[in-house]
Amino acid sequence: SSSSSSSTKESESESYKNGPNTAATGGAGIHVVATSNGSPYLNWQTRIMYRTFLDVQPGSDMLHFTRLLHRRTDDELMAEVPTVRVDSLHAACDVWCEFPVADRPDAIKKWLRTSDSRRGAQHYLLIETDYVWRRAMPAPPPNSPAIAFHFDYIDPKFPKLPEVIRKLIPEEKRDSVRVEDVMRSGPAPVMIKRSDLVRLIDEYERIAAAIEADDVAKERLGWVREMYAYDVAAAVTGVKHDVQEPSATTLIAQPPADRAAGNASLYHYTWGATYLDANKNAVWSWDKRPYVDTKHVRDPRSHKPRMPPADAGDRGDLTLQDGAKVDGALNAILTDMIGLMRGAIDRLDALPDEPGCGWKKDEPACDFGCVAGELCVANKPWVAETKTETREAAAAAARESPLNPVGETDEAGDGDGDGD
């Protein structure tokens, strides 16, 4: 690690428990924090999310943005997205591991020791990379509890889970903290004061590690196990969260599960959407999961998601993959989200394949000259020529395969729905 000796001393003294420097702002405002391991999958998402953040930030309560990178080397976004890198807990997760999000609690704890975490905003907004900003998040009143989102797939009372949850609660607290006290949420999106995050971070880290060390807990809690770790930690430490329902939240809307954005500040594209006609033929499809290659990160304009067909809501014969009817409201919210993504992609620069950045075979690890534990100020250039020929070739190929979920439509990205 390139962490300085002063950072080591901070770790030993638990300096993350110190308060923020609020002199500059009087304690108001929001510091947005997104965690990532720097994989191409997350970096493609990050570039879009950060571009849409810049679109909505001016004049808002959102004072600062940090990408918290849990990784042992720089990655190719260091000069584009404000980043603090901390060493990953599991070195294998820098390339591939079963569950990279297991490193998140440790990374957040390390970040709380940094000066970046004390830039003056009273609230942290913890988010993930697969978000799209639709409007700025307002700061809550100073004495508000943390704000979280109700995920319906999180429930400590699901079959076979109560005994696992109970085991994660410290023995001395099992009489006072019940399974029913554990919220149905997770660590993102969460709006939380530094003091509250500090209160729960040790338990969050401990519980996440305990789950990873317990094969039964891992199997039963599944891919959302780190979300449960946060929820149990909040209950154990008594950090209250206002868990907002999808229809009323200021946090996220999740198309296609949600057909209206309401007061949500962001879209979360955790689920894909496929429009099927009466014969079960796909007429349009979108999913984040194909975007896993360096080509998507480095030349995103050649691989834009397609807009939904403009007339999809009026046809009357279309359904989603789960059988739900495609109506005007659903098509409108997906059109808005994909349109914001495409608009962001149109303004992203190409990134270089040479010398590369450690993902393809034989590529050297990135080195922007950044210092671990500090907000990166890149002192080495990393600039690519715009790959016009590559982009045009990809666009032509995509037009021949109109159902390709990662194809190109119109180069202008004007959202005219020509992918139908």
C-alpha positions as a Markdown table, in Angstrom:
| # | Residue | x | y | z |
|---|---|---|---|---|
| 1 | Ser | 0.0 | 0.0 | 0.0 |
| 2 | Ser | 1.1 | 3.6 | -0.6 |
| 3 | Ser | -0.7 | 4.9 | 2.5 |
| 4 | Ser | 1.3 | 7.3 | 4.4 |
| 5 | Ser | 2.5 | 6.7 | 8.0 |
| 6 | Ser | 0.1 | 9.4 | 9.2 |
| 7 | Ser | -2.8 | 7.3 | 7.7 |
| 8 | Thr | -1.5 | 4.3 | 9.7 |
| 9 | Lys | -1.5 | 6.4 | 12.9 |
| 10 | Glu | -5.0 | 7.5 | 12.2 |
| 11 | Ser | -6.0 | 3.9 | 11.8 |
| 12 | Glu | -4.5 | 3.0 | 15.2 |
| 13 | Ser | -6.1 | 5.9 | 17.0 |
| 14 | Glu | -9.6 | 5.2 | 15.4 |
| 15 | Ser | -9.5 | 8.8 | 14.1 |
| 16 | Tyr | -12.6 | 8.0 | 12.0 |
| 17 | Lys | -14.5 | 8.8 | 15.2 |
| 18 | Asn | -13.4 | 12.5 | 15.0 |
| 19 | Gly | -16.0 | 15.0 | 13.7 |
| 20 | Pro | -15.9 | 16.8 | 10.3 |
| 21 | Asn | -14.4 | 20.1 | 9.7 |
| 22 | Thr | -17.6 | 22.2 | 9.3 |
| 23 | Ala | -15.9 | 25.6 | 9.3 |
| 24 | Ala | -16.4 | 26.2 | 5.6 |
| 25 | Thr | -20.0 | 25.2 | 5.3 |
| 26 | Gly | -21.5 | 25.5 | 8.8 |
| 27 | Gly | -22.3 | 21.8 | 8.7 |
| 28 | Ala | -24.9 | 22.0 | 5.9 |
| 29 | Gly | -25.1 | 20.1 | 2.7 |
| 30 | Ile | -24.4 | 16.6 | 1.3 |
| 31 | His | -21.3 | 14.7 | 0.4 |
| 32 | Val | -22.2 | 12.0 | -2.1 |
| 33 | Val | -20.1 | 8.8 | -1.9 |
| 34 | Ala | -20.2 | 5.9 | -4.4 |
| 35 | Thr | -18.3 | 2.7 | -3.8 |
| 36 | Ser | -16.6 | 0.6 | -6.5 |
| 37 | Asn | -13.9 | -2.0 | -7.0 |
| 38 | Gly | -13.0 | -0.5 | -10.4 |
| 39 | Ser | -14.2 | -3.3 | -12.6 |
| 40 | Pro | -15.3 | -2.5 | -16.2 |
| 41 | Tyr | -18.9 | -3.4 | -15.2 |
| 42 | Leu | -18.9 | -0.8 | -12.4 |
| 43 | Asn | -16.7 | 1.7 | -14.3 |
| 44 | Trp | -19.2 | 1.9 | -17.2 |
| 45 | Gln | -21.9 | 2.6 | -14.8 |
| 46 | Thr | -19.8 | 5.1 | -12.9 |
| 47 | Arg | -19.0 | 7.2 | -15.9 |
| 48 | Ile | -22.7 | 7.6 | -16.7 |
| 49 | Met | -23.8 | 8.2 | -13.1 |
| 50 | Tyr | -21.1 | 10.9 | -12.4 |
| 51 | Arg | -21.9 | 12.7 | -15.7 |
| 52 | Thr | -25.6 | 12.9 | -14.7 |
| 53 | Phe | -24.5 | 14.0 | -11.2 |
| 54 | Leu | -22.7 | 17.0 | -12.7 |
| 55 | Asp | -25.8 | 17.8 | -14.6 |
| 56 | Val | -28.0 | 18.3 | -11.5 |
| 57 | Gln | -25.4 | 19.4 | -8.9 |
| 58 | Pro | -25.1 | 23.2 | -9.7 |
| 59 | Gly | -26.9 | 25.3 | -7.1 |
| 60 | Ser | -27.9 | 22.3 | -5.0 |
| 61 | Asp | -27.2 | 21.1 | -1.5 |
| 62 | Met | -24.8 | 18.5 | -2.9 |
| 63 | Leu | -21.4 | 20.0 | -2.1 |
| 64 | His | -19.0 | 17.1 | -2.7 |
| 65 | Phe | -18.7 | 13.9 | -4.6 |
| 66 | Thr | -16.3 | 11.0 | -3.9 |
| 67 | Arg | -15.9 | 7.7 | -5.6 |
| 68 | Leu | -14.6 | 5.4 | -2.9 |
| 69 | Leu | -12.4 | 2.9 | -4.8 |
| 70 | His | -11.5 | -0.3 | -2.8 |
| 71 | Arg | -8.6 | -1.5 | -4.9 |
| 72 | Arg | -4.8 | -1.9 | -4.6 |
| 73 | Thr | -4.0 | 0.1 | -7.7 |
| 74 | Asp | -5.3 | 3.1 | -9.6 |
| 75 | Asp | -7.9 | 2.5 | -12.3 |
| 76 | Glu | -8.7 | 4.3 | -15.5 |
| 77 | Leu | -11.2 | 6.7 | -14.0 |
| 78 | Met | -8.9 | 8.4 | -11.6 |
| 79 | Ala | -8.6 | 11.6 | -13.7 |
| 80 | Glu | -12.3 | 11.7 | -14.6 |
| 81 | Val | -14.1 | 11.0 | -11.4 |
| 82 | Pro | -13.1 | 12.5 | -7.9 |
| 83 | Thr | -11.7 | 9.4 | -6.3 |
| 84 | Val | -10.2 | 8.2 | -3.0 |
| 85 | Arg | -8.6 | 4.9 | -3.3 |
| 86 | Val | -8.1 | 2.6 | -0.3 |
| 87 | Asp | -6.6 | -0.9 | -0.4 |
| 88 | Ser | -9.1 | -3.6 | -0.9 |
| 89 | Leu | -9.7 | -6.1 | 1.9 |
| 90 | His | -9.4 | -9.0 | -0.5 |
| 91 | Ala | -6.7 | -8.6 | -3.2 |
| 92 | Ala | -8.5 | -11.1 | -5.5 |
| 93 | Cys | -11.4 | -8.7 | -5.8 |
| 94 | Asp | -9.2 | -6.3 | -7.8 |
| 95 | Val | -9.6 | -8.8 | -10.7 |
| 96 | Trp | -12.4 | -11.3 | -9.8 |
| 97 | Cys | -13.9 | -12.6 | -6.7 |
| 98 | Glu | -17.2 | -14.2 | -5.8 |
| 99 | Phe | -18.5 | -11.2 | -3.8 |
| 100 | Pro | -16.6 | -7.9 | -4.2 |
| 101 | Val | -19.1 | -5.9 | -2.3 |
| 102 | Ala | -17.9 | -7.7 | 0.9 |
| 103 | Asp | -15.1 | -5.1 | 0.8 |
| 104 | Arg | -17.4 | -2.2 | 1.1 |
| 105 | Pro | -17.7 | -2.0 | 5.0 |
| 106 | Asp | -13.9 | -2.0 | 5.4 |
| 107 | Ala | -13.6 | 0.6 | 2.6 |
| 108 | Ile | -16.1 | 2.9 | 4.2 |
| 109 | Lys | -14.3 | 2.6 | 7.6 |
| 110 | Lys | -11.0 | 3.4 | 6.0 |
| 111 | Trp | -12.5 | 6.4 | 4.2 |
| 112 | Leu | -13.9 | 7.8 | 7.5 |
| 113 | Arg | -10.3 | 8.1 | 8.6 |
| 114 | Thr | -9.4 | 10.4 | 5.6 |
| 115 | Ser | -9.5 | 14.1 | 5.4 |
| 116 | Asp | -11.8 | 13.7 | 2.4 |
| 117 | Ser | -14.5 | 12.5 | 4.7 |
| 118 | Arg | -14.3 | 15.7 | 6.7 |
| 119 | Arg | -14.9 | 18.2 | 4.0 |
| 120 | Gly | -17.7 | 19.9 | 5.8 |
| 121 | Ala | -21.0 | 18.5 | 4.6 |
| 122 | Gln | -23.3 | 17.3 | 7.5 |
| 123 | His | -24.8 | 14.4 | 5.5 |
| 124 | Tyr | -23.3 | 11.6 | 3.5 |
| 125 | Leu | -25.4 | 10.2 | 0.7 |
| 126 | Leu | -24.1 | 6.6 | 0.1 |
| 127 | Ile | -25.0 | 5.4 | -3.4 |
| 128 | Glu | -24.0 | 2.7 | -5.9 |
| 129 | Thr | -22.8 | 3.0 | -9.5 |
| 130 | Asp | -25.9 | 1.8 | -11.3 |
| 131 | Tyr | -27.8 | 5.0 | -10.6 |
| 132 | Val | -28.8 | 7.9 | -12.9 |
| 133 | Trp | -29.4 | 11.3 | -11.4 |
| 134 | Arg | -32.7 | 12.9 | -12.5 |
| 135 | Arg | -32.6 | 15.8 | -10.0 |
| 136 | Ala | -30.5 | 17.1 | -7.1 |
| 137 | Met | -31.1 | 15.5 | -3.7 |
| 138 | Pro | -32.2 | 18.1 | -1.1 |
| 139 | Ala | -30.5 | 18.1 | 2.3 |
| 140 | Pro | -32.8 | 16.9 | 5.2 |
| 141 | Pro | -33.2 | 19.1 | 8.3 |
| 142 | Pro | -30.2 | 19.0 | 10.6 |
| 143 | Asn | -31.6 | 16.7 | 13.3 |
| 144 | Ser | -33.3 | 14.2 | 10.9 |
| 145 | Pro | -32.6 | 10.5 | 11.2 |
| 146 | Ala | -30.9 | 8.7 | 8.5 |
| 147 | Ile | -33.0 | 8.1 | 5.3 |
| 148 | Ala | -33.0 | 4.6 | 3.7 |
| 149 | Phe | -35.0 | 2.8 | 1.0 |
| 150 | His | -37.4 | -0.1 | 1.5 |
| 151 | Phe | -36.3 | -3.0 | -0.7 |
| 152 | Asp | -39.0 | -5.6 | -0.9 |
| 153 | Tyr | -36.5 | -8.4 | -1.5 |
| 154 | Ile | -35.0 | -7.7 | 2.0 |
| 155 | Asp | -36.9 | -9.2 | 4.9 |
| 156 | Pro | -35.2 | -10.6 | 8.0 |
| 157 | Lys | -38.4 | -12.7 | 8.6 |
| 158 | Phe | -38.1 | -14.6 | 5.3 |
| 159 | Pro | -38.1 | -18.4 | 5.9 |
| 160 | Lys | -34.8 | -19.7 | 7.4 |
| 161 | Leu | -33.5 | -16.1 | 8.0 |
| 162 | Pro | -34.5 | -15.3 | 11.6 |
| 163 | Glu | -32.1 | -17.8 | 13.1 |
| 164 | Val | -29.2 | -16.4 | 10.9 |
| 165 | Ile | -30.1 | -12.8 | 11.8 |
| 166 | Arg | -30.3 | -13.7 | 15.5 |
| 167 | Lys | -26.9 | -15.2 | 15.4 |
| 168 | Leu | -25.4 | -12.0 | 14.0 |
| 169 | Ile | -26.7 | -9.9 | 16.9 |
| 170 | Pro | -24.3 | -9.9 | 19.8 |
| 171 | Glu | -25.3 | -12.3 | 22.5 |
| 172 | Glu | -25.6 | -9.7 | 25.1 |
| 173 | Lys | -28.1 | -7.7 | 23.0 |
| 174 | Arg | -30.4 | -10.5 | 21.8 |
| 175 | Asp | -33.0 | -9.8 | 24.5 |
| 176 | Ser | -33.2 | -6.1 | 23.5 |
| 177 | Val | -32.7 | -6.3 | 19.7 |
| 178 | Arg | -35.3 | -8.4 | 18.0 |
| 179 | Val | -35.3 | -9.7 | 14.4 |
| 180 | Glu | -38.3 | -7.5 | 13.9 |
| 181 | Asp | -36.2 | -4.5 | 14.7 |
| 182 | Val | -34.0 | -5.1 | 11.6 |
| 183 | Met | -35.0 | -2.8 | 8.8 |
| 184 | Arg | -35.7 | -3.9 | 5.2 |
| 185 | Ser | -33.1 | -1.8 | 3.5 |
| 186 | Gly | -29.3 | -1.7 | 2.9 |
| 187 | Pro | -26.3 | 0.6 | 2.9 |
| 188 | Ala | -27.3 | 2.3 | -0.4 |
| 189 | Pro | -29.0 | 4.5 | -1.0 |
| 190 | Val | -28.7 | 6.0 | 2.5 |
| 191 | Met | -28.6 | 9.6 | 3.6 |
| 192 | Ile | -26.8 | 9.6 | 7.0 |
| 193 | Lys | -24.9 | 12.0 | 9.3 |
| 194 | Arg | -21.3 | 11.3 | 9.9 |
| 195 | Ser | -21.9 | 10.7 | 13.6 |
| 196 | Asp | -24.5 | 8.0 | 12.9 |
| 197 | Leu | -22.3 | 6.3 | 10.3 |
| 198 | Val | -19.4 | 6.3 | 12.8 |
| 199 | Arg | -21.7 | 4.7 | 15.4 |
| 200 | Leu | -22.6 | 1.7 | 13.3 |
| 201 | Ile | -19.4 | 1.2 | 11.1 |
| 202 | Asp | -17.7 | -1.2 | 13.5 |
| 203 | Glu | -20.7 | -3.5 | 13.8 |
| 204 | Tyr | -21.3 | -3.2 | 10.0 |
| 205 | Glu | -17.7 | -4.3 | 9.4 |
| 206 | Arg | -17.9 | -7.1 | 12.0 |
| 207 | Ile | -21.2 | -8.5 | 10.8 |
| 208 | Ala | -20.2 | -8.5 | 7.2 |
| 209 | Ala | -17.1 | -10.4 | 8.1 |
| 210 | Ala | -19.1 | -12.9 | 10.2 |
| 211 | Ile | -21.4 | -13.6 | 7.3 |
| 212 | Glu | -18.5 | -14.3 | 4.9 |
| 213 | Ala | -17.0 | -16.7 | 7.5 |
| 214 | Asp | -20.3 | -18.6 | 7.9 |
| 215 | Asp | -21.3 | -20.8 | 4.9 |
| 216 | Val | -24.9 | -21.2 | 6.1 |
| 217 | Ala | -25.3 | -17.4 | 6.5 |
| 218 | Lys | -23.8 | -16.8 | 3.1 |
| 219 | Glu | -26.1 | -19.4 | 1.4 |
| 220 | Arg | -29.3 | -18.2 | 3.1 |
| 221 | Leu | -28.7 | -14.4 | 2.8 |
| 222 | Gly | -27.4 | -14.8 | -0.7 |
| 223 | Trp | -26.2 | -11.9 | -2.9 |
| 224 | Val | -27.8 | -9.3 | -0.6 |
| 225 | Arg | -26.0 | -10.5 | 2.5 |
| 226 | Glu | -23.9 | -7.3 | 2.9 |
| 227 | Met | -27.2 | -5.3 | 2.8 |
| 228 | Tyr | -28.4 | -7.4 | 5.8 |
| 229 | Ala | -25.1 | -6.7 | 7.5 |
| 230 | Tyr | -25.8 | -3.0 | 7.4 |
| 231 | Asp | -29.4 | -3.5 | 8.5 |
| 232 | Val | -28.4 | -5.6 | 11.5 |
| 233 | Ala | -25.6 | -3.1 | 12.4 |
| 234 | Ala | -28.1 | -0.3 | 12.5 |
| 235 | Ala | -30.4 | -2.2 | 14.8 |
| 236 | Val | -27.6 | -3.3 | 17.1 |
| 237 | Thr | -26.2 | 0.2 | 17.5 |
| 238 | Gly | -29.6 | 2.0 | 17.7 |
| 239 | Val | -29.0 | 4.2 | 14.6 |
| 240 | Lys | -32.5 | 5.0 | 13.5 |
| 241 | His | -33.4 | 5.1 | 9.8 |
| 242 | Asp | -36.5 | 6.5 | 8.2 |
| 243 | Val | -37.1 | 3.7 | 5.7 |
| 244 | Gln | -39.0 | 5.3 | 2.8 |
| 245 | Glu | -41.5 | 3.5 | 0.6 |
| 246 | Pro | -41.0 | 3.5 | -3.2 |
| 247 | Ser | -44.0 | 5.7 | -3.8 |
| 248 | Ala | -42.9 | 8.4 | -1.3 |
| 249 | Thr | -39.1 | 8.3 | -1.3 |
| 250 | Thr | -36.8 | 11.1 | -2.3 |
| 251 | Leu | -34.1 | 8.5 | -3.0 |
| 252 | Ile | -34.6 | 6.2 | -6.0 |
| 253 | Ala | -37.1 | 4.9 | -8.5 |
| 254 | Gln | -36.5 | 1.5 | -10.0 |
| 255 | Pro | -38.0 | 1.0 | -13.5 |
| 256 | Pro | -39.6 | -1.3 | -14.6 |
| 257 | Ala | -40.8 | -2.1 | -11.0 |
| 258 | Asp | -41.8 | 1.5 | -10.7 |
| 259 | Arg | -43.9 | 3.2 | -13.3 |
| 260 | Ala | -43.6 | 6.7 | -11.9 |
| 261 | Ala | -40.5 | 8.5 | -10.5 |
| 262 | Gly | -42.4 | 10.6 | -8.0 |
| 263 | Asn | -40.1 | 12.6 | -5.8 |
| 264 | Ala | -37.1 | 10.3 | -6.4 |
| 265 | Ser | -33.8 | 12.0 | -7.1 |
| 266 | Leu | -32.3 | 9.0 | -8.9 |
| 267 | Tyr | -33.1 | 6.1 | -11.1 |
| 268 | His | -31.7 | 2.7 | -10.0 |
| 269 | Tyr | -31.5 | 0.2 | -12.9 |
| 270 | Thr | -31.1 | -3.0 | -10.9 |
| 271 | Trp | -33.6 | -4.8 | -13.2 |
| 272 | Gly | -33.6 | -5.2 | -16.9 |
| 273 | Ala | -36.7 | -4.9 | -19.1 |
| 274 | Thr | -37.8 | -6.8 | -22.2 |
| 275 | Tyr | -40.8 | -5.9 | -24.2 |
| 276 | Leu | -42.5 | -9.0 | -25.7 |
| 277 | Asp | -45.3 | -9.0 | -28.3 |
| 278 | Ala | -48.3 | -11.4 | -28.3 |
| 279 | Asn | -46.1 | -14.1 | -29.9 |
| 280 | Lys | -43.5 | -13.7 | -27.1 |
| 281 | Asn | -41.0 | -12.2 | -29.6 |
| 282 | Ala | -38.7 | -9.5 | -28.1 |
| 283 | Val | -39.2 | -6.1 | -29.6 |
| 284 | Trp | -37.0 | -4.2 | -27.3 |
| 285 | Ser | -34.6 | -5.1 | -24.4 |
| 286 | Trp | -32.4 | -3.3 | -21.9 |
| 287 | Asp | -30.2 | -4.8 | -19.2 |
| 288 | Lys | -27.1 | -3.6 | -17.5 |
| 289 | Arg | -25.5 | -7.0 | -17.3 |
| 290 | Pro | -24.0 | -7.2 | -20.8 |
| 291 | Tyr | -21.8 | -4.1 | -20.1 |
| 292 | Val | -18.9 | -5.9 | -18.6 |
| 293 | Asp | -16.0 | -5.3 | -21.1 |
| 294 | Thr | -13.4 | -2.6 | -21.3 |
| 295 | Lys | -14.8 | -1.6 | -24.7 |
| 296 | His | -17.9 | -0.3 | -22.9 |
| 297 | Val | -15.9 | 1.8 | -20.5 |
| 298 | Arg | -13.4 | 3.1 | -23.1 |
| 299 | Asp | -15.6 | 3.7 | -26.1 |
| 300 | Pro | -19.1 | 4.0 | -24.6 |
| 301 | Arg | -20.6 | 5.9 | -27.5 |
| 302 | Ser | -20.3 | 2.8 | -29.6 |
| 303 | His | -22.4 | 0.8 | -27.2 |
| 304 | Lys | -25.3 | 3.0 | -26.1 |
| 305 | Pro | -28.5 | 1.4 | -24.8 |
| 306 | Arg | -31.3 | 1.6 | -27.3 |
| 307 | Met | -34.3 | 3.8 | -26.6 |
| 308 | Pro | -37.6 | 2.0 | -26.1 |
| 309 | Pro | -40.0 | 2.2 | -29.1 |
| 310 | Ala | -41.8 | 5.5 | -29.0 |
| 311 | Asp | -45.2 | 3.8 | -29.6 |
| 312 | Ala | -44.7 | 0.9 | -27.1 |
| 313 | Gly | -47.1 | 2.4 | -24.6 |
| 314 | Asp | -49.9 | 2.7 | -27.2 |
| 315 | Arg | -49.7 | -0.7 | -28.9 |
| 316 | Gly | -51.6 | -2.6 | -26.3 |
| 317 | Asp | -50.0 | -6.0 | -27.2 |
| 318 | Leu | -46.7 | -5.7 | -25.3 |
| 319 | Thr | -45.8 | -7.2 | -22.0 |
| 320 | Leu | -42.7 | -7.4 | -19.9 |
| 321 | Gln | -40.8 | -10.6 | -19.3 |
| 322 | Asp | -42.8 | -11.2 | -16.1 |
| 323 | Gly | -46.1 | -10.8 | -18.0 |
| 324 | Ala | -46.9 | -7.2 | -16.8 |
| 325 | Lys | -48.5 | -5.0 | -19.3 |
| 326 | Val | -46.4 | -2.3 | -21.1 |
| 327 | Asp | -48.4 | 0.9 | -20.8 |
| 328 | Gly | -47.7 | 4.6 | -21.4 |
| 329 | Ala | -46.4 | 5.2 | -17.9 |
| 330 | Leu | -43.9 | 2.3 | -18.0 |
| 331 | Asn | -42.6 | 3.3 | -21.4 |
| 332 | Ala | -42.3 | 6.9 | -20.3 |
| 333 | Ile | -40.2 | 6.2 | -17.2 |
| 334 | Leu | -37.9 | 3.8 | -19.1 |
| 335 | Thr | -37.6 | 6.4 | -22.0 |
| 336 | Asp | -36.7 | 9.0 | -19.5 |
| 337 | Met | -34.0 | 6.9 | -17.8 |
| 338 | Ile | -32.5 | 5.5 | -20.9 |
| 339 | Gly | -32.6 | 9.0 | -22.5 |
| 340 | Leu | -30.6 | 10.4 | -19.5 |
| 341 | Met | -28.1 | 7.6 | -19.8 |
| 342 | Arg | -27.6 | 8.2 | -23.6 |
| 343 | Gly | -27.3 | 11.9 | -23.1 |
| 344 | Ala | -24.6 | 11.3 | -20.6 |
| 345 | Ile | -22.8 | 8.8 | -22.8 |
| 346 | Asp | -22.7 | 11.3 | -25.7 |
| 347 | Arg | -20.6 | 13.6 | -23.6 |
| 348 | Leu | -18.1 | 11.0 | -22.4 |
| 349 | Asp | -14.6 | 11.0 | -23.9 |
| 350 | Ala | -13.0 | 7.9 | -25.2 |
| 351 | Leu | -10.4 | 6.3 | -23.0 |
| 352 | Pro | -7.2 | 4.7 | -24.3 |
| 353 | Asp | -6.6 | 1.0 | -25.0 |
| 354 | Glu | -2.9 | 1.8 | -24.9 |
| 355 | Pro | -1.1 | 1.4 | -22.6 |
| 356 | Gly | -4.3 | 0.1 | -21.0 |
| 357 | Cys | -5.2 | -0.1 | -17.4 |
| 358 | Gly | -4.8 | -3.6 | -16.0 |
| 359 | Trp | -7.9 | -5.4 | -17.2 |
| 360 | Lys | -7.0 | -6.9 | -20.5 |
| 361 | Lys | -4.2 | -9.5 | -20.7 |
| 362 | Asp | -0.8 | -8.0 | -20.5 |
| 363 | Glu | -2.0 | -4.5 | -19.7 |
| 364 | Pro | 0.0 | -2.7 | -17.1 |
| 365 | Ala | -1.7 | -1.6 | -13.9 |
| 366 | Cys | -2.8 | 2.0 | -13.9 |
| 367 | Asp | -0.7 | 4.6 | -12.3 |
| 368 | Phe | -2.0 | 8.2 | -12.2 |
| 369 | Gly | 0.4 | 9.1 | -9.4 |
| 370 | Cys | -2.4 | 9.1 | -6.8 |
| 371 | Val | -1.8 | 8.6 | -3.1 |
| 372 | Ala | -3.9 | 6.0 | -1.3 |
| 373 | Gly | -6.3 | 7.5 | 1.3 |
| 374 | Glu | -6.3 | 10.9 | -0.4 |
| 375 | Leu | -8.5 | 12.6 | -2.9 |
| 376 | Cys | -6.8 | 11.9 | -6.2 |
| 377 | Val | -5.1 | 14.7 | -8.0 |
| 378 | Ala | -3.9 | 12.9 | -11.1 |
| 379 | Asn | -0.4 | 14.1 | -12.1 |
| 380 | Lys | 0.0 | 11.8 | -15.2 |
| 381 | Pro | -2.0 | 12.3 | -18.4 |
| 382 | Trp | -4.2 | 9.5 | -19.7 |
| 383 | Val | -5.8 | 10.8 | -22.9 |
| 384 | Ala | -7.1 | 8.9 | -26.0 |
| 385 | Glu | -8.0 | 10.0 | -29.5 |
| 386 | Thr | -11.7 | 9.8 | -30.3 |
| 387 | Lys | -12.3 | 6.5 | -32.0 |
| 388 | Thr | -14.6 | 7.8 | -34.8 |
| 389 | Glu | -14.0 | 4.8 | -37.2 |
| 390 | Thr | -14.5 | 2.3 | -34.4 |
| 391 | Arg | -17.7 | 4.0 | -33.3 |
| 392 | Glu | -19.1 | 4.2 | -36.8 |
| 393 | Ala | -18.4 | 0.5 | -37.5 |
| 394 | Ala | -20.1 | -0.5 | -34.3 |
| 395 | Ala | -23.1 | 1.7 | -35.1 |
| 396 | Ala | -23.5 | 0.1 | -38.5 |
| 397 | Ala | -23.3 | -3.4 | -37.1 |
| 398 | Ala | -25.9 | -2.6 | -34.4 |
| 399 | Arg | -28.4 | -1.3 | -37.0 |
| 400 | Glu | -28.3 | -4.8 | -38.6 |
| 401 | Ser | -29.3 | -6.3 | -35.2 |
| 402 | Pro | -32.1 | -4.1 | -33.9 |
| 403 | Leu | -32.7 | -6.2 | -30.7 |
| 404 | Asn | -29.1 | -6.0 | -29.6 |
| 405 | Pro | -29.4 | -4.6 | -26.1 |
| 406 | Val | -26.1 | -2.9 | -26.3 |
| 407 | Gly | -26.4 | -1.6 | -29.8 |
| 408 | Glu | -26.1 | 1.9 | -31.2 |
| 409 | Thr | -29.1 | 3.8 | -32.7 |
| 410 | Asp | -28.8 | 7.5 | -33.6 |
| 411 | Glu | -25.4 | 9.0 | -33.1 |
| 412 | Ala | -26.9 | 12.2 | -31.9 |
| 413 | Gly | -28.6 | 10.4 | -29.0 |
| 414 | Asp | -31.7 | 12.5 | -29.4 |
| 415 | Gly | -34.0 | 9.9 | -28.0 |
| 416 | Asp | -36.2 | 9.5 | -31.2 |
| 417 | Gly | -37.0 | 5.9 | -30.5 |
| 418 | Asp | -35.5 | 4.6 | -33.8 |
| 419 | Gly | -34.6 | 1.3 | -32.2 |
| 420 | Asp | -38.1 | -0.2 | -32.8 |
